[in-house]
Every structure is written in structure tokens, then in C-alpha cells.
GROMACS .gro file of C-alpha atoms in nm:
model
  331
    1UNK     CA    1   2.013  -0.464   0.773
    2UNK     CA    2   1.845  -0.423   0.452
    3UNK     CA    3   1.476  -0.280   0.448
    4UNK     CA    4   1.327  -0.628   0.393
    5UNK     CA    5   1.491  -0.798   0.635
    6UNK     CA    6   1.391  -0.507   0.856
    7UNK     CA    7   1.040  -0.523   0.756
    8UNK     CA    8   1.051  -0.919   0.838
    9UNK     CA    9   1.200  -0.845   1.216
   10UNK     CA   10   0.946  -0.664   1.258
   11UNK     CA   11   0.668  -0.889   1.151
   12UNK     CA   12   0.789  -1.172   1.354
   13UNK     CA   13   0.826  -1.007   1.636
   14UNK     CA   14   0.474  -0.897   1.619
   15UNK     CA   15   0.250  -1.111   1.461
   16UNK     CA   16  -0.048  -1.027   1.232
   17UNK     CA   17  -0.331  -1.227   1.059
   18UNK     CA   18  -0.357  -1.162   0.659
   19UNK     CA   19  -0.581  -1.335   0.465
   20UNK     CA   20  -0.553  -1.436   0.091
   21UNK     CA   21  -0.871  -1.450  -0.060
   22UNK     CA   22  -0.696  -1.619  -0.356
   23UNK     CA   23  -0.644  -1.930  -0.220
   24UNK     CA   24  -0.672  -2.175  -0.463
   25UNK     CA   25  -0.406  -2.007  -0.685
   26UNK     CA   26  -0.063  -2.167  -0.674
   27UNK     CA   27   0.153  -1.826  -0.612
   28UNK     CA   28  -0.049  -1.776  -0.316
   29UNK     CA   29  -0.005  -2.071  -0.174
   30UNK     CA   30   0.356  -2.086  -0.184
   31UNK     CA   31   0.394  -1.781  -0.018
   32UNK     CA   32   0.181  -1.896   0.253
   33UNK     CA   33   0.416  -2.204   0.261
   34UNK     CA   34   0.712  -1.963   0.261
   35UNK     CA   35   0.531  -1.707   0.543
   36UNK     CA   36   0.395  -1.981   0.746
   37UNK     CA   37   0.750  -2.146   0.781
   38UNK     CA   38   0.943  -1.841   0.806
   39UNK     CA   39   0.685  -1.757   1.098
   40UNK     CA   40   0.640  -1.417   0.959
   41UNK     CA   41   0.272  -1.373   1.006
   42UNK     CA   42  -0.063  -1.555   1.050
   43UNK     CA   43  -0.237  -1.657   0.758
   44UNK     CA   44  -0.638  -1.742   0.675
   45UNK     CA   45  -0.668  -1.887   0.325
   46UNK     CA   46  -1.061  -1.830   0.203
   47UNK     CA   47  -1.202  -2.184   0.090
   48UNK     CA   48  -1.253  -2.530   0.160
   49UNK     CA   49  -0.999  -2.714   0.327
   50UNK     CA   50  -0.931  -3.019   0.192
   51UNK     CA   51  -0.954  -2.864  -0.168
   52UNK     CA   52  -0.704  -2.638  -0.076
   53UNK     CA   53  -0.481  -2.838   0.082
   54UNK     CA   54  -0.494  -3.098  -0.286
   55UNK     CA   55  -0.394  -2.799  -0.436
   56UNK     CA   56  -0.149  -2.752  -0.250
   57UNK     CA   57   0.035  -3.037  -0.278
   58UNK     CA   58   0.379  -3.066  -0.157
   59UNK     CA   59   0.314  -2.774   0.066
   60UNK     CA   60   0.303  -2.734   0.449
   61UNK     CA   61   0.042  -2.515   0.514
   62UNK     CA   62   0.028  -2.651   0.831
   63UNK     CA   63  -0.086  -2.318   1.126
   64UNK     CA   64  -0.308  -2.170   0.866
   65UNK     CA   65  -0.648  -2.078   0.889
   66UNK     CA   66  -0.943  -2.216   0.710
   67UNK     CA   67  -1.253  -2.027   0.674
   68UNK     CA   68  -1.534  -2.187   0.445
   69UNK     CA   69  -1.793  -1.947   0.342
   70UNK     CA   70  -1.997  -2.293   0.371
   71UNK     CA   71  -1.974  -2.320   0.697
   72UNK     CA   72  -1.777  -2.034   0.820
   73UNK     CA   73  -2.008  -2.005   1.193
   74UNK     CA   74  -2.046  -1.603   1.147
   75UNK     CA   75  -2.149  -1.596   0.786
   76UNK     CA   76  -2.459  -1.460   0.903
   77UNK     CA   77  -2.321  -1.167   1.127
   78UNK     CA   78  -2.105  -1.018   0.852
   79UNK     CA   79  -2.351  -1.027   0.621
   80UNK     CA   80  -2.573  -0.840   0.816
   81UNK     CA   81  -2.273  -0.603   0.904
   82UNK     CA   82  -2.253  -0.592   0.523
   83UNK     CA   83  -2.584  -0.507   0.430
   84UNK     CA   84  -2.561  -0.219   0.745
   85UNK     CA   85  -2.296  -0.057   0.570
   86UNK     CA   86  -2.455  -0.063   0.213
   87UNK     CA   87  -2.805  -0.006   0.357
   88UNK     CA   88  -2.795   0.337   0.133
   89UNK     CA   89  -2.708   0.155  -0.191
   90UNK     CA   90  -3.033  -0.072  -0.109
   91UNK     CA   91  -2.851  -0.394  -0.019
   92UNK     CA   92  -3.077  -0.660   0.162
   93UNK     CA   93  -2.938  -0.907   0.390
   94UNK     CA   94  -2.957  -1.196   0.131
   95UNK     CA   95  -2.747  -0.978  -0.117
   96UNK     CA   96  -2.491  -0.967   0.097
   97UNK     CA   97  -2.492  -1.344   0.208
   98UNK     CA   98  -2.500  -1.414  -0.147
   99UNK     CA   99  -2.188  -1.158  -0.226
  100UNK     CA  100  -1.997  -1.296   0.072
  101UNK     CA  101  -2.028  -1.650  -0.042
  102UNK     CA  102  -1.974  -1.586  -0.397
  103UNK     CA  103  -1.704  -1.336  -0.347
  104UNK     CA  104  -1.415  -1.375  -0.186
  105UNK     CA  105  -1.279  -1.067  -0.210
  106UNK     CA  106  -1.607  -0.971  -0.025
  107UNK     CA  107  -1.556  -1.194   0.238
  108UNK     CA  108  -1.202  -1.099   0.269
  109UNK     CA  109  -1.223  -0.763   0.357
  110UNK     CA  110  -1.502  -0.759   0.602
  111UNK     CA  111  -1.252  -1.014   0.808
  112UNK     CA  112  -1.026  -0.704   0.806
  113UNK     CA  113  -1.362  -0.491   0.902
  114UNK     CA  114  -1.437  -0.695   1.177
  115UNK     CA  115  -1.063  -0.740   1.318
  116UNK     CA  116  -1.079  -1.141   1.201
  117UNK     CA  117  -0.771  -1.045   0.984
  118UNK     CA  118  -0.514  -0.760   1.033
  119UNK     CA  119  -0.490  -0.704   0.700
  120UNK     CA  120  -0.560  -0.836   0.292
  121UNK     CA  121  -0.315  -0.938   0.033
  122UNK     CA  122  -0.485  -1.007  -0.320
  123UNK     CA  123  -0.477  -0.936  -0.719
  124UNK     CA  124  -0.248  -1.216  -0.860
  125UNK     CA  125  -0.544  -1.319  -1.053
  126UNK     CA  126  -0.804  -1.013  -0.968
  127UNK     CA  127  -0.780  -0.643  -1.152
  128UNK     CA  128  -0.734  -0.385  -0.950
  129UNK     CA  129  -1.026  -0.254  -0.902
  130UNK     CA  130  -1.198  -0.618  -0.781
  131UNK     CA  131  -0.927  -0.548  -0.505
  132UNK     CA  132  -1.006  -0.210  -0.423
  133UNK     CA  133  -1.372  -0.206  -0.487
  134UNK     CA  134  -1.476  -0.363  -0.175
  135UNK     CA  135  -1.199  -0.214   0.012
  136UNK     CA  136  -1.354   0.115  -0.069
  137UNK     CA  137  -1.677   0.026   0.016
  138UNK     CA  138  -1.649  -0.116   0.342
  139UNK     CA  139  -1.307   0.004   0.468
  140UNK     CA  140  -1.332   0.342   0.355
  141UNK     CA  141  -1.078   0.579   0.332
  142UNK     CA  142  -0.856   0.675   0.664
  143UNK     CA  143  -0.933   0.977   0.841
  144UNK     CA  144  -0.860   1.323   0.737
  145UNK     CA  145  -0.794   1.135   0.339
  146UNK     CA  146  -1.002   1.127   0.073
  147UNK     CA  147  -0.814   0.909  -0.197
  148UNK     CA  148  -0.634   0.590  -0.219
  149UNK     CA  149  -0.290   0.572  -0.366
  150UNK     CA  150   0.028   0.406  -0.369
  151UNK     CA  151   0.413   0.403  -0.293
  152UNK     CA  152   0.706   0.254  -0.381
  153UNK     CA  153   0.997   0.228  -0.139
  154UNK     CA  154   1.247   0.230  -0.309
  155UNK     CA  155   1.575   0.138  -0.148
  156UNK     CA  156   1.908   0.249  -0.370
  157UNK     CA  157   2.257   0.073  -0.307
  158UNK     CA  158   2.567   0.256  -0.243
  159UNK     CA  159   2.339   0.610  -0.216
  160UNK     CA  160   2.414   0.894   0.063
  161UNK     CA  161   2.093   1.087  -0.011
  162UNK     CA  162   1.727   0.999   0.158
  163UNK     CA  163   1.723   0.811   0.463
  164UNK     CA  164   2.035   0.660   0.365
  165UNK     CA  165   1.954   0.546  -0.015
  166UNK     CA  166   1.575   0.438   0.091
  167UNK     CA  167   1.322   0.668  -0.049
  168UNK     CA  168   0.909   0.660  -0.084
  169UNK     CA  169   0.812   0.763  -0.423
  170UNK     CA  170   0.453   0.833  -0.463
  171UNK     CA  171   0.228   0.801  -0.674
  172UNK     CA  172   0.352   0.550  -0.935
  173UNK     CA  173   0.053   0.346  -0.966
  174UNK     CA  174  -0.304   0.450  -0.925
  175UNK     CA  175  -0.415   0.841  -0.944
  176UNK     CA  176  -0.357   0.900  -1.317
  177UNK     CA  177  -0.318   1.301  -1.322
  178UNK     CA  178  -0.411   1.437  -0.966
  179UNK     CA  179  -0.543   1.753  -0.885
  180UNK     CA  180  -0.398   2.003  -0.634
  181UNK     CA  181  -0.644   1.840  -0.364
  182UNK     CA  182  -0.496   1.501  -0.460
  183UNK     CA  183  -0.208   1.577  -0.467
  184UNK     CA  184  -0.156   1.669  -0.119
  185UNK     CA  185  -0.343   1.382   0.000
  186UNK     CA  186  -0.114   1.142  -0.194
  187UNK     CA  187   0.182   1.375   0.020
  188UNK     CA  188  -0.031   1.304   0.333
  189UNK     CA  189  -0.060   0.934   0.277
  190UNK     CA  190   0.295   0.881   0.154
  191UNK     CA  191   0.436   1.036   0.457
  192UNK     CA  192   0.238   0.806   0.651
  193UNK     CA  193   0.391   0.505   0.470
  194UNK     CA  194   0.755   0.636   0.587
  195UNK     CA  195   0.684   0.649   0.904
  196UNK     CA  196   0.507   0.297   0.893
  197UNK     CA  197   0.731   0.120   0.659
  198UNK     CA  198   1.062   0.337   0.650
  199UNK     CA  199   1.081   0.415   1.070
  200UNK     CA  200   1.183   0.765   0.922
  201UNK     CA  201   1.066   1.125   1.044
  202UNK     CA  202   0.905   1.204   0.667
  203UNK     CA  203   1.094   1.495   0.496
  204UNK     CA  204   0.834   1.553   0.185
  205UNK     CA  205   0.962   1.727  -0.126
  206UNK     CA  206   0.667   1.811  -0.381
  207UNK     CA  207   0.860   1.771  -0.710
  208UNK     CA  208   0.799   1.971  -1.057
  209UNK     CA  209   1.031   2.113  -1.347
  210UNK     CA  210   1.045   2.432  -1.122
  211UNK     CA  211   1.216   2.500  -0.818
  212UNK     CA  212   1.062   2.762  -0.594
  213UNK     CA  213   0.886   2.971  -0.853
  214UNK     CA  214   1.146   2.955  -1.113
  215UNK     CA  215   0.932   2.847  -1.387
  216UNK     CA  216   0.558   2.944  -1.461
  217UNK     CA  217   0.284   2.707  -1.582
  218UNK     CA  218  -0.033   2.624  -1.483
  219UNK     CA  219   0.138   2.268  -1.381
  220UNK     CA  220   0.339   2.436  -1.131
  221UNK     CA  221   0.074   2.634  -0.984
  222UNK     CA  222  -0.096   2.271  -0.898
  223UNK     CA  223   0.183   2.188  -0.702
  224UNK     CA  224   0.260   2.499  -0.503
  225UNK     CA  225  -0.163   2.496  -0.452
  226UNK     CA  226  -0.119   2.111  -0.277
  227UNK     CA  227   0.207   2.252  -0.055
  228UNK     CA  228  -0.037   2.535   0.093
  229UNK     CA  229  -0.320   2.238   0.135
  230UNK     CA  230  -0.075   2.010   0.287
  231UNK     CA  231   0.093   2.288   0.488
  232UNK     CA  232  -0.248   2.367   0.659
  233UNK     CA  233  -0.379   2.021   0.695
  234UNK     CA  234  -0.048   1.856   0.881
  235UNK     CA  235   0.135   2.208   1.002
  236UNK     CA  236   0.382   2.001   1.164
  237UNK     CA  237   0.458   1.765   0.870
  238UNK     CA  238   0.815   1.866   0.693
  239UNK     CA  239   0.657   1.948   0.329
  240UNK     CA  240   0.737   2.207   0.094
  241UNK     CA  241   0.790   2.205  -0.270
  242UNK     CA  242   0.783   2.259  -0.572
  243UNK     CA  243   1.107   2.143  -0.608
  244UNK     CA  244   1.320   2.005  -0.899
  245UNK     CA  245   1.432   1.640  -0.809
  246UNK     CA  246   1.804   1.695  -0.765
  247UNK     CA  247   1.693   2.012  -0.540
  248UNK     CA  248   1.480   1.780  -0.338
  249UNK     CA  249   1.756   1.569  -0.251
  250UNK     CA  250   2.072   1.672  -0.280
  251UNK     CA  251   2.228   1.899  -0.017
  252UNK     CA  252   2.409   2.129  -0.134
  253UNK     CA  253   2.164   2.208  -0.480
  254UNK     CA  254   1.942   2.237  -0.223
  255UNK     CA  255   2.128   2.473  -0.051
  256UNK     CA  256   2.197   2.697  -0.341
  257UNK     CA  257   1.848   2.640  -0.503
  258UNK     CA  258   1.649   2.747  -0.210
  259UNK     CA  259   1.896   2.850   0.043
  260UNK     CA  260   1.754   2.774   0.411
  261UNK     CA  261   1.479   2.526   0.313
  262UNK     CA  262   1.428   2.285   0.566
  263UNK     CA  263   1.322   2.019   0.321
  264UNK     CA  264   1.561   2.082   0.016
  265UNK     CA  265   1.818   1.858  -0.034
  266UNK     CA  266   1.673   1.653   0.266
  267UNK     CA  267   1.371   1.469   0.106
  268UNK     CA  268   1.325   1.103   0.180
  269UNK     CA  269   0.952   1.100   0.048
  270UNK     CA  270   0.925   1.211  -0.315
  271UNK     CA  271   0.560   1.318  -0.465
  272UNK     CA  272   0.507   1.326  -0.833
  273UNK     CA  273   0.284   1.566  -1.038
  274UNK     CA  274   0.088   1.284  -1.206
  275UNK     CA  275   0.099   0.883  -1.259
  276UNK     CA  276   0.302   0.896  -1.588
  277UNK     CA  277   0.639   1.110  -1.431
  278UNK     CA  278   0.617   0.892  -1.057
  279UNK     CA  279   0.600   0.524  -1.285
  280UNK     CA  280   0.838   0.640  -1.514
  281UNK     CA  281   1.091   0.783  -1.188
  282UNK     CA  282   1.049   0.488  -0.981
  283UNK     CA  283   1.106   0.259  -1.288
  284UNK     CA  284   1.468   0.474  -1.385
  285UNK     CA  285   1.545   0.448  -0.993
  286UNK     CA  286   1.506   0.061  -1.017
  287UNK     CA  287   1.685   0.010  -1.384
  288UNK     CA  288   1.940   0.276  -1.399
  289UNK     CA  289   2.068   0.287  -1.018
  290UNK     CA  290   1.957  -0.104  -0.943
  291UNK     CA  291   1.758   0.002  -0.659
  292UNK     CA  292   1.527  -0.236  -0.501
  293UNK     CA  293   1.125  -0.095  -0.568
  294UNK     CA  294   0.921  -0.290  -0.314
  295UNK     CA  295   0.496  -0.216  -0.412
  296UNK     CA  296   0.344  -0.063  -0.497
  297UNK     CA  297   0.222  -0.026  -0.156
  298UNK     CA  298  -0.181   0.087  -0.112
  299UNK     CA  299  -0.188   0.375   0.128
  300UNK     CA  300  -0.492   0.572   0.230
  301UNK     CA  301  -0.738   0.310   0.289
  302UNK     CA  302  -0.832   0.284   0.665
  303UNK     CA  303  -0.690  -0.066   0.734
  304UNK     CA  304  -0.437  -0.198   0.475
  305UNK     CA  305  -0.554  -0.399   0.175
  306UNK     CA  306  -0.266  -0.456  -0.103
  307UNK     CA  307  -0.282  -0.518  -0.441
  308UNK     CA  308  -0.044  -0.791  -0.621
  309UNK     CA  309   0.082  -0.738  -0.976
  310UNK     CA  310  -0.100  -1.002  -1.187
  311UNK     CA  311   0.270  -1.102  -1.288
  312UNK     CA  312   0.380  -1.105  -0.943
  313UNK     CA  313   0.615  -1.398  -0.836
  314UNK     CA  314   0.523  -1.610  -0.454
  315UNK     CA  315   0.844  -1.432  -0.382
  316UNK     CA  316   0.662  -1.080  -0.471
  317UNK     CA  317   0.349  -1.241  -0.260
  318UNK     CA  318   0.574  -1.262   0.070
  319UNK     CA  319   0.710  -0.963   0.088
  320UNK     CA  320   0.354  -0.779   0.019
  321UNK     CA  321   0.222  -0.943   0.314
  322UNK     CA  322   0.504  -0.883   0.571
  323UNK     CA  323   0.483  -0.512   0.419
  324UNK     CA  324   0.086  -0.518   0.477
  325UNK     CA  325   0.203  -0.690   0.827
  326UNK     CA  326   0.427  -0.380   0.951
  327UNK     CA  327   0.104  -0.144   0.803
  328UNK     CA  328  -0.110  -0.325   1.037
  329UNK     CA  329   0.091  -0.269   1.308
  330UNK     CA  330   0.055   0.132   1.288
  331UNK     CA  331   0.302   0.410   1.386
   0.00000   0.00000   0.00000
């Protein structure tokens, strides 16, 4: 069974509630149609009903939920919730009742505060940072993490090394040039998305041009610096590094490149230096070897809230949300 079809056993056989806070847009609502039908989670679409539903014409979107920020019956709870958690920026009440109704990107992720919805999927037609924004402010980060990031699982055919061909690769998409602190958060985070998303004990292989001290630069020191902060923040997570990639992965360069290792030649979670070597890696991996790159995956906020490629296909849409559905249903 391939890791999507995995990832969609799993969702069906325990349901979750995402909402789409872009509900009016057409992508959106055909994966709705598509998740709906395939019974692969539950979905609330942010809007007015019947103006949805003309939109959608020629869809079923029959099982989803409707909430109207109109009439929406606890409009006035979350936005005092809201204005409780942004009491220290000076938010009144009416701001937030205002933001909620005017914002549904708002709106969506205080139904993931407040349990309404499992989980968010957005960004087909929102930047990044519209997504995150809110996240950030009323999710917050998950405990013991500082930063938000992102994976890729990446899932290569015909391939003996990771958990059988299926790697995480992080990160590819968000921290632009981390520090050593970063750095071993993204390692923290990622290894969390293998166990969530993969099923896999995480083996995590910090990667560089050096292997084990045999180059010297100021870049490697980073590295090695995040393994120690890593080491001592999860001391029973398999991490080590730096590694070159082919040490990281393959046994027996493992072997020979740091003989006894328990991580070389054994990683399934790969951590890149900075944004611009983990986008182009993951981006080889998908062109060169045909592998399959599902995300990028947000990891590190406290409840999961996913970001869509503005170019992103419905098809793209449903597998973010049955991957946002197995995040929501933990470890």
C-alpha cells in the first residue's frame, strides 16, 4: 500500500472535521466533493449556504458543514475568546467580531482553537503568511518548539534506503537560512511528522558537505551546534549528524564513514542546512528519481493548519486534508 492510500485508511477509519475557509473558490470545492464522497473526513466550508452551494454547481456537497459568520450562534463566544488571547496586543471585543466576520481565515482557526474543527486546510488563493498569521497568533507553537516549518514526504519508487524508499525531508519551504537553534527544532518537528505521517520510529540524519568533522567551516559548526541542542532536548530521539547525504542513508558508506553510528546509513528523516539546499533536494528527489513529494506539510504549530500552493490542483487539496486528517489524529 502506497503512503497515500495509507494516509486515506487511516482517515476513514477515524474521522476528523477540517474546515476550508476558502469556500467559495472552485478547487476547494471539488475537493470537498471528492473528500465528502470518498468519506475521508468531515468538512465545514466558511460562508453562506446557498451561495456556496450556486457555486458549486454540479457538486454534491451534500454532509458538509455550513457555518455563516452571519449567523453562526457562537460568533460572540469566539470573539471574546479572540480578544482574550490578543488582550496584550490591545484587541477589544468588537475588533475581534469584526476580524472574525471579515476574515475567514480568522474564523477558521479559532474553530480549530475551540475543537469545532480538527484541523485547517487553506492558501489556494491566500499567501502564506495570511495562512500562518493567525495560526501563529492563536494556535501558537507546540510545546517544547519555537518555530514553524515544513516537510516533504517524499516517497521514492523502486528504493531500498529510508523506511523503504519513503523519506521526510525538512525544511524545503519556510525557514530561509536557520540558525543552530532552528535548526534542531526543524529536526524536532520533522521527526514528529514521521511518526505522525510515516508510522516510522524517526532515524534523523543532520546533513552538511561534512561527515563527522571531516570538513571545517563555520556552516558545519551550525550543524554539529543543533545535534548537541537536539541531543539534549529529545535524549531518546535517534539524531546525530553532520552527515553527508549518501552517509546518511546508505549502509554501508555509513558504515565506513562513521563506523558504528546508529543513525548513518539508517536515516529516514533528512534535515537541511538552510531553505535553498532542502527545496532544491526534495525537488532532484521528485524529478530525477520520480519520487512522489506530498507538502509541504506545516509542522510545529500546536494543532495542524496547512498551507496549499496557490497553483495547487483539487487533487493537491485532497490529499492536504487527509494528511492534516492523520496530523490531527496524533501519535
Amino acid at each position: 500500500m502506497d503512503f497515500l492510500e495509507s494516509i486515506k485508511q487511516r482517515a476513514k477509519a477515524d474521522l476528523k472535521t477540517i474546515v476550508l475557509p476558502e469556500s467559495f473558490e472552485p478547487r476547494n470545492l471539488q475537493a470537498a466533493h471528492t473528500v465528502l464522497a470518498e468519506k475521508l473526513a468531515r468538512i465545514i466550508l466558511i460562508g453562506d449556504r446557498k451561495a456556496i452551494t450556486e457555486k458549486a454547481a454540479g457538486l454534491n456537497l451534500e454532509g458538509a458543514e455550513f457555518i455563516d459568520p452571519a449567523t453562526y450562534g457562537r460568533m460572540g463566544e469566539l470573539a471574546e475568546k479572540l480578544a482574550e488571547l490578543r488582550k496584550s496586543k490591545g484587541m477589544t471585543v468588537k475588533e475581534a467580531a469584526a476580524l472574525l466576520r471579515e476574515d475567514p481565515m480568522y474564523l477558521g482557526v479559532m474553530l480549530v482553537k475551540e475543537g469545532i474543527a480538527d484541523g485547517m486546510v487553506s492558501g489556494a488563493i491566500h499567501a502564506t503568511a495570511d495562512v500562518l498569521r493567525p495560526s501563529l497568533q492563536i494556535l501558537k507553537t507546540a510545546p517544547g518548539i519555537k518555530l514553524v516549518s515544513s516537510c516533504f514526504i517524499m516517497v521514492v519508487p523502486d528504493c531500498e534506503y529510508g523506511q523503504g524508499g519513503t523519506f521526510v525531508f525538512s525544511d524545503c519551504a519556510l525557514v530561509q537560512n536557520p540558525t543552530a537553534e532552528e535548526l534542531s527544532m526543524i529536526a524536532q518537528s520533522a521527526a514528529t511528522s514521521c511518526r505522525q505521517l510515516v508510522k516510522a520510529e524517526p532515524v534523523v540524519a543532520l546533513l552538511s558537505h561534512s561527515t563527522m568533522g571531516s570538513a571545517k567551516h563555520g556552516d558545519v559548526d551550525k550543524v554539529t551546534e543543533a545535534v548537541r541542542l537536539v541531543k539534549a532536548a529529545a535524549p531518546n530521539l535517534k539524531v546525530d549528524g553532520e552527515f553527508q547525504l549518501d552517509a546518511a542513508i546508505i549502509p554501508s558508506i555509513g558504515e565506513r564513514k562513521a563506523p558504528g553510528n546508529p543513525v548513518a546509513g539508517k536515516a529516514n528523516v533528512l534535515v537541511f542546512p538552510d531553505l535553498d539546499s532542502g527545496n532544491i533536494g526534495y525537488k532532484l528527489t521528485e524529478r530525477l528519481a520520480k519520487a512522489k513529494a506530498y507538502g509541504p506539510v506545516t509542522q510545529g504549530i500546536a494543532k495542524p493548519v496547512n498551507d496549499l500552493s496557490r497553483g495547487c490542483s483539487a487533487e493537491d487539496i485532497v490529499g492536504v486534508i487527509i494528511i492534516t486528517a492523520a496530523q490531527a489524529q496524533g501519535l
